[in-house]
Amino acid sequence: MSSTYGEKIKISVFGESHGNGIGVVIDGLPAGVKIDIDRLLIQMARRAPGQDKTATPRREKDLPKILSGMLDDTLTGAPLAAVIENTNTRSGDYSNLMTCPRPGHSDYSAFVKYNGANDIRGGGHFSGRLTAPIVFAGAVCRQILEQQGIKIVAHISSIGKVEDEMFNPVNIDEKLIERLNCAKFTLINEDVEDAMREEVENARLNLDSIGGTIECAVTGIDAGFGGPLFGGVEGEISKAVFGVPAIKGIEFGKGFELSEMLGSQANDPFRYENGRVITETNNMGGILGGITNGMPIVFKVAVKPTPSISQKQKTVDLQKKENAELEINGRHDPCIVPRAVPVIEAVTAIAILNII
């Protein structure tokens, strides 16, 4: 099913944006692992709406209610189930979308697939709201990974044409990981924050939205995980990443830049260091032949602009079967990128726990 991911660690996401609640069931987690709930809630807060001018003004506390699978903050081995209530909905804002689909949104394709029975309010099951339970699942998975020395970190690599610095792909500083893991506007070079916020504000004032990119890295993972062809680490991560609404592209290491390089420039030279094989560069993003090579896994994703904008847009009226003009109401993010950072970290944690 499309709302389920993973074989070793399986997650199943349920709910709609304006339904009673949203949630997730996680099966396959190891028993006896203690989960730091305060650290988990930090990740939930990083994604939560209504906290920043770059985000939708819709306020939700996003406090997960754990129904099963945990006792005294310790995993029991049973399926871990959590529900997050929707407490701030304005479904009337979406009434005109029942017949006039938003350009750039799933409204039309979902209408066709589900014969018009899909819940359109707030995007329904296609909404970015569904990433809240994904962050819950990822926050649990990343704590399990950290106990094995594996850490995950991401940052806003660009908004519009404003760019942050990139990770050192060979050696990512532990203090930087710690800082970014708790930040809400995650930047390596914090001096570019004002320029990024200006990009978002200009889009908002023009009744528009803007996209960007996110760079993510996994450190502390040994060589030898994954497999060739369809069992590759890139494929496993990509499948999880494309479960995040608004993601339209991914590249590992130098990605598309490799197409312009010579082999002598692209290849990562091997060497021994303290008895361990490493590469001097990491153009391949820590993966060779679909298998981890012991270097940090580094990838970047492209986040499209939020399709719900306040400008009038051309669309169709599915009931009248004629061309139409749409003016969207409701509360929407002028830029989803800052809130998407912890989501990308979350799906990466879920993917990696399935790989190792």
C-alpha positions as a Markdown table, in Angstrom:
| # | Residue | x | y | z |
|---|---|---|---|---|
| 1 | Met | 0.0 | 0.0 | 0.0 |
| 2 | Ser | 1.2 | 3.5 | -0.7 |
| 3 | Ser | 0.9 | 4.7 | 2.9 |
| 4 | Thr | 3.1 | 1.9 | 4.1 |
| 5 | Tyr | 6.9 | 1.8 | 4.0 |
| 6 | Gly | 9.6 | -0.7 | 4.9 |
| 7 | Glu | 10.1 | -4.4 | 5.5 |
| 8 | Lys | 12.3 | -4.8 | 8.5 |
| 9 | Ile | 10.8 | -1.7 | 10.2 |
| 10 | Lys | 7.4 | -1.1 | 8.7 |
| 11 | Ile | 5.5 | 2.2 | 9.2 |
| 12 | Ser | 1.9 | 2.8 | 8.2 |
| 13 | Val | 0.6 | 6.4 | 8.1 |
| 14 | Phe | -3.1 | 7.2 | 8.5 |
| 15 | Gly | -5.4 | 10.2 | 8.7 |
| 16 | Glu | -6.3 | 13.3 | 6.8 |
| 17 | Ser | -5.4 | 16.9 | 7.3 |
| 18 | His | -8.8 | 18.0 | 8.5 |
| 19 | Gly | -10.0 | 14.7 | 10.0 |
| 20 | Asn | -10.1 | 14.0 | 13.7 |
| 21 | Gly | -6.5 | 13.1 | 13.8 |
| 22 | Ile | -3.4 | 11.7 | 12.0 |
| 23 | Gly | -1.1 | 8.9 | 13.1 |
| 24 | Val | 1.3 | 6.1 | 12.5 |
| 25 | Val | 1.9 | 2.5 | 13.4 |
| 26 | Ile | 5.5 | 1.2 | 13.5 |
| 27 | Asp | 6.1 | -2.5 | 13.5 |
| 28 | Gly | 9.4 | -4.3 | 13.9 |
| 29 | Leu | 11.1 | -2.0 | 16.5 |
| 30 | Pro | 13.4 | -3.7 | 19.0 |
| 31 | Ala | 12.2 | -4.3 | 22.5 |
| 32 | Gly | 13.9 | -2.8 | 25.5 |
| 33 | Val | 15.1 | 0.5 | 23.9 |
| 34 | Lys | 14.5 | 3.5 | 26.0 |
| 35 | Ile | 13.2 | 6.6 | 24.1 |
| 36 | Asp | 13.9 | 10.1 | 25.3 |
| 37 | Ile | 10.5 | 11.7 | 24.9 |
| 38 | Asp | 11.8 | 15.3 | 25.4 |
| 39 | Arg | 14.2 | 14.8 | 22.5 |
| 40 | Leu | 11.4 | 13.3 | 20.4 |
| 41 | Leu | 9.2 | 16.3 | 21.1 |
| 42 | Ile | 12.0 | 18.6 | 19.9 |
| 43 | Gln | 11.8 | 17.0 | 16.5 |
| 44 | Met | 8.0 | 17.4 | 16.5 |
| 45 | Ala | 8.3 | 21.1 | 17.3 |
| 46 | Arg | 10.8 | 21.7 | 14.5 |
| 47 | Arg | 8.2 | 20.6 | 12.0 |
| 48 | Ala | 5.1 | 22.0 | 13.7 |
| 49 | Pro | 3.2 | 24.8 | 11.9 |
| 50 | Gly | 2.3 | 28.3 | 13.1 |
| 51 | Gln | 5.7 | 29.1 | 14.6 |
| 52 | Asp | 7.4 | 31.2 | 12.0 |
| 53 | Lys | 6.6 | 33.7 | 9.3 |
| 54 | Thr | 7.8 | 31.3 | 6.6 |
| 55 | Ala | 5.2 | 28.8 | 7.6 |
| 56 | Thr | 1.4 | 28.5 | 7.6 |
| 57 | Pro | -0.3 | 30.4 | 10.4 |
| 58 | Arg | -2.3 | 27.2 | 11.3 |
| 59 | Arg | -1.3 | 26.4 | 14.9 |
| 60 | Glu | -1.2 | 22.7 | 16.0 |
| 61 | Lys | 0.5 | 21.5 | 19.1 |
| 62 | Asp | 1.4 | 18.2 | 17.4 |
| 63 | Leu | 1.7 | 16.3 | 20.7 |
| 64 | Pro | 1.6 | 12.6 | 19.9 |
| 65 | Lys | -0.6 | 10.3 | 22.1 |
| 66 | Ile | 1.1 | 6.9 | 22.3 |
| 67 | Leu | -1.5 | 4.2 | 22.2 |
| 68 | Ser | 0.7 | 1.1 | 22.3 |
| 69 | Gly | 4.2 | -0.3 | 22.0 |
| 70 | Met | 5.8 | 1.8 | 24.8 |
| 71 | Leu | 5.9 | 1.3 | 28.6 |
| 72 | Asp | 7.7 | 3.7 | 30.9 |
| 73 | Asp | 9.3 | 5.3 | 27.8 |
| 74 | Thr | 10.7 | 1.9 | 26.8 |
| 75 | Leu | 9.8 | 0.1 | 23.6 |
| 76 | Thr | 8.0 | -3.2 | 24.3 |
| 77 | Gly | 8.5 | -4.8 | 20.9 |
| 78 | Ala | 4.8 | -4.6 | 20.1 |
| 79 | Pro | 3.7 | -2.3 | 17.3 |
| 80 | Leu | 4.2 | 1.3 | 18.4 |
| 81 | Ala | 1.1 | 3.4 | 17.6 |
| 82 | Ala | 0.7 | 7.1 | 18.0 |
| 83 | Val | -2.1 | 9.6 | 17.2 |
| 84 | Ile | -1.9 | 13.4 | 16.8 |
| 85 | Glu | -5.2 | 15.3 | 17.1 |
| 86 | Asn | -6.2 | 17.9 | 14.5 |
| 87 | Thr | -7.4 | 20.8 | 16.6 |
| 88 | Asn | -7.3 | 23.9 | 14.3 |
| 89 | Thr | -9.1 | 23.2 | 11.1 |
| 90 | Arg | -11.1 | 25.5 | 8.8 |
| 91 | Ser | -12.5 | 23.1 | 6.2 |
| 92 | Gly | -14.8 | 25.7 | 4.6 |
| 93 | Asp | -11.7 | 27.3 | 3.1 |
| 94 | Tyr | -11.5 | 24.3 | 0.7 |
| 95 | Ser | -15.1 | 24.1 | -0.5 |
| 96 | Asn | -14.3 | 25.5 | -4.0 |
| 97 | Leu | -11.6 | 22.8 | -4.5 |
| 98 | Met | -14.2 | 20.0 | -4.7 |
| 99 | Thr | -14.7 | 20.8 | -8.3 |
| 100 | Cys | -11.8 | 23.1 | -9.3 |
| 101 | Pro | -8.4 | 21.4 | -8.7 |
| 102 | Arg | -5.4 | 23.4 | -7.7 |
| 103 | Pro | -2.6 | 23.6 | -10.3 |
| 104 | Gly | 0.5 | 21.8 | -9.0 |
| 105 | His | -1.4 | 19.9 | -6.3 |
| 106 | Ser | -2.7 | 16.3 | -6.2 |
| 107 | Asp | -6.4 | 17.4 | -6.3 |
| 108 | Tyr | -7.0 | 16.3 | -9.9 |
| 109 | Ser | -4.9 | 13.1 | -10.0 |
| 110 | Ala | -6.5 | 12.0 | -6.7 |
| 111 | Phe | -10.0 | 12.9 | -8.0 |
| 112 | Val | -9.4 | 10.6 | -11.0 |
| 113 | Lys | -7.9 | 7.7 | -9.0 |
| 114 | Tyr | -10.5 | 7.7 | -6.2 |
| 115 | Asn | -13.5 | 8.7 | -8.3 |
| 116 | Gly | -14.0 | 12.0 | -6.5 |
| 117 | Ala | -14.3 | 10.3 | -3.0 |
| 118 | Asn | -11.0 | 11.6 | -1.7 |
| 119 | Asp | -11.0 | 14.1 | 1.2 |
| 120 | Ile | -10.0 | 17.4 | -0.3 |
| 121 | Arg | -10.0 | 19.4 | 2.9 |
| 122 | Gly | -6.5 | 20.7 | 3.6 |
| 123 | Gly | -5.2 | 18.3 | 1.0 |
| 124 | Gly | -6.6 | 15.3 | 2.9 |
| 125 | His | -4.3 | 12.3 | 3.0 |
| 126 | Phe | -2.0 | 14.1 | 0.5 |
| 127 | Ser | -1.3 | 17.0 | 2.8 |
| 128 | Gly | 2.1 | 17.9 | 4.3 |
| 129 | Arg | 0.2 | 17.6 | 7.6 |
| 130 | Leu | 0.8 | 13.8 | 7.3 |
| 131 | Thr | 4.5 | 14.4 | 7.8 |
| 132 | Ala | 3.9 | 15.0 | 11.5 |
| 133 | Pro | 3.4 | 11.3 | 12.3 |
| 134 | Ile | 6.3 | 10.5 | 10.0 |
| 135 | Val | 8.5 | 12.8 | 12.1 |
| 136 | Phe | 7.4 | 10.9 | 15.2 |
| 137 | Ala | 8.4 | 7.6 | 13.6 |
| 138 | Gly | 11.7 | 9.0 | 12.4 |
| 139 | Ala | 12.5 | 10.5 | 15.8 |
| 140 | Val | 12.1 | 7.0 | 17.4 |
| 141 | Cys | 14.2 | 5.4 | 14.7 |
| 142 | Arg | 17.0 | 8.0 | 14.9 |
| 143 | Gln | 17.4 | 7.4 | 18.7 |
| 144 | Ile | 17.8 | 3.7 | 18.0 |
| 145 | Leu | 20.4 | 4.5 | 15.3 |
| 146 | Glu | 22.3 | 6.9 | 17.6 |
| 147 | Gln | 22.8 | 4.1 | 20.1 |
| 148 | Gln | 24.7 | 2.4 | 17.3 |
| 149 | Gly | 26.8 | 5.5 | 16.5 |
| 150 | Ile | 24.8 | 6.5 | 13.4 |
| 151 | Lys | 23.7 | 10.1 | 13.2 |
| 152 | Ile | 21.5 | 12.0 | 10.7 |
| 153 | Val | 21.6 | 15.7 | 10.0 |
| 154 | Ala | 20.2 | 18.0 | 7.4 |
| 155 | His | 20.1 | 21.8 | 6.6 |
| 156 | Ile | 18.5 | 24.2 | 4.2 |
| 157 | Ser | 20.9 | 24.2 | 1.4 |
| 158 | Ser | 19.0 | 26.9 | -0.6 |
| 159 | Ile | 15.8 | 28.9 | -0.8 |
| 160 | Gly | 15.2 | 30.4 | -4.2 |
| 161 | Lys | 18.6 | 31.6 | -5.3 |
| 162 | Val | 20.1 | 32.1 | -1.8 |
| 163 | Glu | 22.5 | 29.3 | -0.9 |
| 164 | Asp | 23.9 | 28.0 | 2.3 |
| 165 | Glu | 27.3 | 26.4 | 2.6 |
| 166 | Met | 27.5 | 22.6 | 2.0 |
| 167 | Phe | 28.6 | 19.9 | 4.4 |
| 168 | Asn | 32.2 | 18.8 | 4.3 |
| 169 | Pro | 31.3 | 15.4 | 2.7 |
| 170 | Val | 34.3 | 13.6 | 4.1 |
| 171 | Asn | 34.1 | 14.7 | 7.8 |
| 172 | Ile | 31.0 | 16.3 | 9.3 |
| 173 | Asp | 31.7 | 18.0 | 12.6 |
| 174 | Glu | 29.9 | 16.6 | 15.6 |
| 175 | Lys | 29.2 | 20.0 | 17.1 |
| 176 | Leu | 27.6 | 21.1 | 13.8 |
| 177 | Ile | 25.4 | 18.0 | 13.9 |
| 178 | Glu | 24.3 | 18.7 | 17.5 |
| 179 | Arg | 23.5 | 22.3 | 16.6 |
| 180 | Leu | 21.5 | 21.6 | 13.5 |
| 181 | Asn | 19.6 | 18.7 | 15.1 |
| 182 | Cys | 17.9 | 21.2 | 17.5 |
| 183 | Ala | 17.5 | 24.2 | 15.1 |
| 184 | Lys | 14.2 | 25.3 | 13.5 |
| 185 | Phe | 15.9 | 27.3 | 10.7 |
| 186 | Thr | 18.7 | 25.0 | 10.0 |
| 187 | Leu | 21.8 | 26.7 | 8.4 |
| 188 | Ile | 25.5 | 25.9 | 8.4 |
| 189 | Asn | 26.2 | 29.6 | 7.6 |
| 190 | Glu | 23.7 | 31.5 | 9.8 |
| 191 | Asp | 24.7 | 34.7 | 8.0 |
| 192 | Val | 22.4 | 33.9 | 5.0 |
| 193 | Glu | 19.3 | 33.5 | 7.1 |
| 194 | Asp | 18.1 | 37.1 | 6.5 |
| 195 | Ala | 18.5 | 36.8 | 2.8 |
| 196 | Met | 16.6 | 33.5 | 2.7 |
| 197 | Arg | 13.8 | 35.0 | 4.8 |
| 198 | Glu | 13.7 | 38.0 | 2.4 |
| 199 | Glu | 13.2 | 35.5 | -0.5 |
| 200 | Val | 10.2 | 33.9 | 1.3 |
| 201 | Glu | 8.7 | 37.3 | 2.3 |
| 202 | Asn | 8.9 | 38.6 | -1.2 |
| 203 | Ala | 7.1 | 35.6 | -2.5 |
| 204 | Arg | 4.4 | 35.9 | 0.3 |
| 205 | Leu | 3.8 | 39.6 | -0.4 |
| 206 | Asn | 3.4 | 38.7 | -4.1 |
| 207 | Leu | 0.7 | 36.2 | -3.1 |
| 208 | Asp | 3.2 | 33.5 | -4.3 |
| 209 | Ser | 5.4 | 30.7 | -2.8 |
| 210 | Ile | 9.0 | 29.6 | -3.3 |
| 211 | Gly | 10.9 | 26.3 | -3.2 |
| 212 | Gly | 14.5 | 25.3 | -2.3 |
| 213 | Thr | 16.8 | 22.4 | -1.5 |
| 214 | Ile | 17.8 | 20.4 | 1.5 |
| 215 | Glu | 21.1 | 18.6 | 2.0 |
| 216 | Cys | 21.1 | 15.6 | 4.3 |
| 217 | Ala | 23.9 | 13.4 | 5.6 |
| 218 | Val | 24.2 | 10.1 | 7.5 |
| 219 | Thr | 27.4 | 9.6 | 9.6 |
| 220 | Gly | 28.8 | 6.6 | 11.5 |
| 221 | Ile | 27.4 | 4.0 | 9.1 |
| 222 | Asp | 29.8 | 1.2 | 8.2 |
| 223 | Ala | 30.7 | -0.2 | 4.8 |
| 224 | Gly | 28.8 | -3.1 | 3.4 |
| 225 | Phe | 25.1 | -2.3 | 3.8 |
| 226 | Gly | 22.8 | -2.4 | 0.8 |
| 227 | Gly | 23.0 | -4.3 | -2.4 |
| 228 | Pro | 23.3 | -4.1 | -6.2 |
| 229 | Leu | 20.6 | -3.3 | -8.7 |
| 230 | Phe | 17.2 | -3.0 | -7.0 |
| 231 | Gly | 18.6 | -3.5 | -3.5 |
| 232 | Gly | 20.6 | -0.3 | -3.5 |
| 233 | Val | 20.9 | 2.2 | -0.6 |
| 234 | Glu | 20.0 | 5.0 | -3.0 |
| 235 | Gly | 16.8 | 3.3 | -4.0 |
| 236 | Glu | 15.8 | 2.6 | -0.4 |
| 237 | Ile | 16.4 | 6.2 | 0.7 |
| 238 | Ser | 14.8 | 7.6 | -2.4 |
| 239 | Lys | 11.6 | 5.6 | -1.9 |
| 240 | Ala | 11.3 | 7.0 | 1.6 |
| 241 | Val | 12.2 | 10.6 | 0.6 |
| 242 | Phe | 9.6 | 10.7 | -2.2 |
| 243 | Gly | 7.0 | 9.8 | 0.4 |
| 244 | Val | 7.3 | 13.4 | 1.5 |
| 245 | Pro | 4.9 | 15.8 | -0.2 |
| 246 | Ala | 6.6 | 18.5 | -2.4 |
| 247 | Ile | 9.9 | 16.5 | -3.0 |
| 248 | Lys | 10.5 | 16.4 | -6.8 |
| 249 | Gly | 14.2 | 15.5 | -7.1 |
| 250 | Ile | 17.1 | 13.8 | -5.3 |
| 251 | Glu | 20.9 | 13.5 | -6.0 |
| 252 | Phe | 23.6 | 11.6 | -4.1 |
| 253 | Gly | 27.1 | 13.0 | -3.7 |
| 254 | Lys | 27.9 | 15.3 | -6.6 |
| 255 | Gly | 24.8 | 13.9 | -8.4 |
| 256 | Phe | 24.2 | 15.7 | -11.7 |
| 257 | Glu | 27.6 | 17.4 | -11.5 |
| 258 | Leu | 29.1 | 14.0 | -12.2 |
| 259 | Ser | 27.7 | 14.1 | -15.7 |
| 260 | Glu | 30.1 | 17.0 | -16.5 |
| 261 | Met | 33.2 | 15.5 | -14.9 |
| 262 | Leu | 36.0 | 13.2 | -16.2 |
| 263 | Gly | 36.5 | 9.9 | -14.4 |
| 264 | Ser | 39.8 | 11.2 | -13.0 |
| 265 | Gln | 37.9 | 14.1 | -11.4 |
| 266 | Ala | 34.9 | 12.1 | -10.2 |
| 267 | Asn | 36.5 | 9.0 | -8.7 |
| 268 | Asp | 37.1 | 9.1 | -5.0 |
| 269 | Pro | 40.7 | 7.8 | -4.2 |
| 270 | Phe | 41.0 | 5.2 | -1.5 |
| 271 | Arg | 43.5 | 5.2 | 1.3 |
| 272 | Tyr | 44.1 | 3.7 | 4.7 |
| 273 | Glu | 43.7 | 5.9 | 7.8 |
| 274 | Asn | 44.2 | 4.4 | 11.3 |
| 275 | Gly | 43.7 | 0.9 | 9.8 |
| 276 | Arg | 40.4 | 1.9 | 8.1 |
| 277 | Val | 39.7 | 2.3 | 4.4 |
| 278 | Ile | 38.4 | 5.8 | 3.6 |
| 279 | Thr | 38.1 | 7.9 | 0.5 |
| 280 | Glu | 39.9 | 11.3 | 0.1 |
| 281 | Thr | 36.8 | 12.8 | -1.5 |
| 282 | Asn | 33.2 | 11.8 | -1.4 |
| 283 | Asn | 31.8 | 12.6 | -4.8 |
| 284 | Met | 29.8 | 9.4 | -4.7 |
| 285 | Gly | 28.0 | 10.3 | -1.5 |
| 286 | Gly | 29.1 | 7.3 | 0.5 |
| 287 | Ile | 27.5 | 4.7 | -1.8 |
| 288 | Leu | 29.2 | 2.5 | -4.4 |
| 289 | Gly | 27.3 | -0.2 | -6.3 |
| 290 | Gly | 24.3 | 0.5 | -4.1 |
| 291 | Ile | 26.4 | -0.5 | -1.0 |
| 292 | Thr | 27.7 | 1.8 | 1.7 |
| 293 | Asn | 31.4 | 2.4 | 1.5 |
| 294 | Gly | 31.9 | 3.7 | 5.1 |
| 295 | Met | 31.9 | 7.4 | 4.2 |
| 296 | Pro | 29.1 | 9.7 | 5.1 |
| 297 | Ile | 26.0 | 9.2 | 3.0 |
| 298 | Val | 25.3 | 12.6 | 1.5 |
| 299 | Phe | 22.3 | 13.6 | -0.7 |
| 300 | Lys | 20.3 | 16.6 | -1.6 |
| 301 | Val | 16.6 | 16.9 | -2.4 |
| 302 | Ala | 14.6 | 19.5 | -4.4 |
| 303 | Val | 11.5 | 20.9 | -2.7 |
| 304 | Lys | 8.9 | 22.5 | -5.0 |
| 305 | Pro | 7.1 | 25.7 | -4.2 |
| 306 | Thr | 3.8 | 25.2 | -2.3 |
| 307 | Pro | 1.1 | 24.9 | -4.9 |
| 308 | Ser | -1.5 | 26.7 | -2.8 |
| 309 | Ile | -0.9 | 30.3 | -3.6 |
| 310 | Ser | -3.2 | 33.3 | -3.4 |
| 311 | Gln | -2.8 | 34.5 | -7.0 |
| 312 | Lys | -5.7 | 33.6 | -9.4 |
| 313 | Gln | -4.8 | 30.6 | -11.4 |
| 314 | Lys | -6.1 | 28.8 | -14.5 |
| 315 | Thr | -7.8 | 25.5 | -13.8 |
| 316 | Val | -10.9 | 23.5 | -14.9 |
| 317 | Asp | -14.3 | 23.0 | -13.4 |
| 318 | Leu | -14.7 | 19.2 | -13.2 |
| 319 | Gln | -18.5 | 19.4 | -12.6 |
| 320 | Lys | -19.3 | 21.8 | -15.4 |
| 321 | Lys | -16.5 | 20.4 | -17.7 |
| 322 | Glu | -15.2 | 23.8 | -18.6 |
| 323 | Asn | -12.2 | 26.0 | -18.1 |
| 324 | Ala | -12.2 | 28.0 | -14.9 |
| 325 | Glu | -10.3 | 30.4 | -12.7 |
| 326 | Leu | -9.4 | 29.5 | -9.2 |
| 327 | Glu | -8.7 | 31.8 | -6.2 |
| 328 | Ile | -7.4 | 29.7 | -3.2 |
| 329 | Asn | -8.4 | 30.4 | 0.4 |
| 330 | Gly | -7.0 | 28.9 | 3.5 |
| 331 | Arg | -3.7 | 29.0 | 5.4 |
| 332 | His | -0.6 | 27.9 | 3.5 |
| 333 | Asp | 3.2 | 27.9 | 3.7 |
| 334 | Pro | 4.9 | 30.5 | 1.5 |
| 335 | Cys | 7.9 | 28.2 | 1.8 |
| 336 | Ile | 7.8 | 24.6 | 3.0 |
| 337 | Val | 11.6 | 24.1 | 3.0 |
| 338 | Pro | 12.4 | 25.1 | 6.7 |
| 339 | Arg | 9.7 | 22.7 | 8.1 |
| 340 | Ala | 10.7 | 20.0 | 5.7 |
| 341 | Val | 14.2 | 19.6 | 7.1 |
| 342 | Pro | 13.2 | 17.5 | 10.1 |
| 343 | Val | 10.9 | 15.5 | 7.8 |
| 344 | Ile | 13.8 | 14.6 | 5.5 |
| 345 | Glu | 15.9 | 13.6 | 8.5 |
| 346 | Ala | 12.9 | 11.4 | 9.7 |
| 347 | Val | 12.4 | 9.5 | 6.5 |
| 348 | Thr | 16.2 | 9.0 | 6.2 |
| 349 | Ala | 16.3 | 7.5 | 9.8 |
| 350 | Ile | 13.4 | 5.1 | 8.9 |
| 351 | Ala | 15.2 | 4.1 | 5.7 |
| 352 | Ile | 18.6 | 3.6 | 7.3 |
| 353 | Leu | 17.1 | 1.5 | 10.1 |
| 354 | Asn | 15.6 | -0.7 | 7.4 |
| 355 | Ile | 19.0 | -1.0 | 5.7 |
| 356 | Ile | 21.3 | -1.9 | 8.5 |
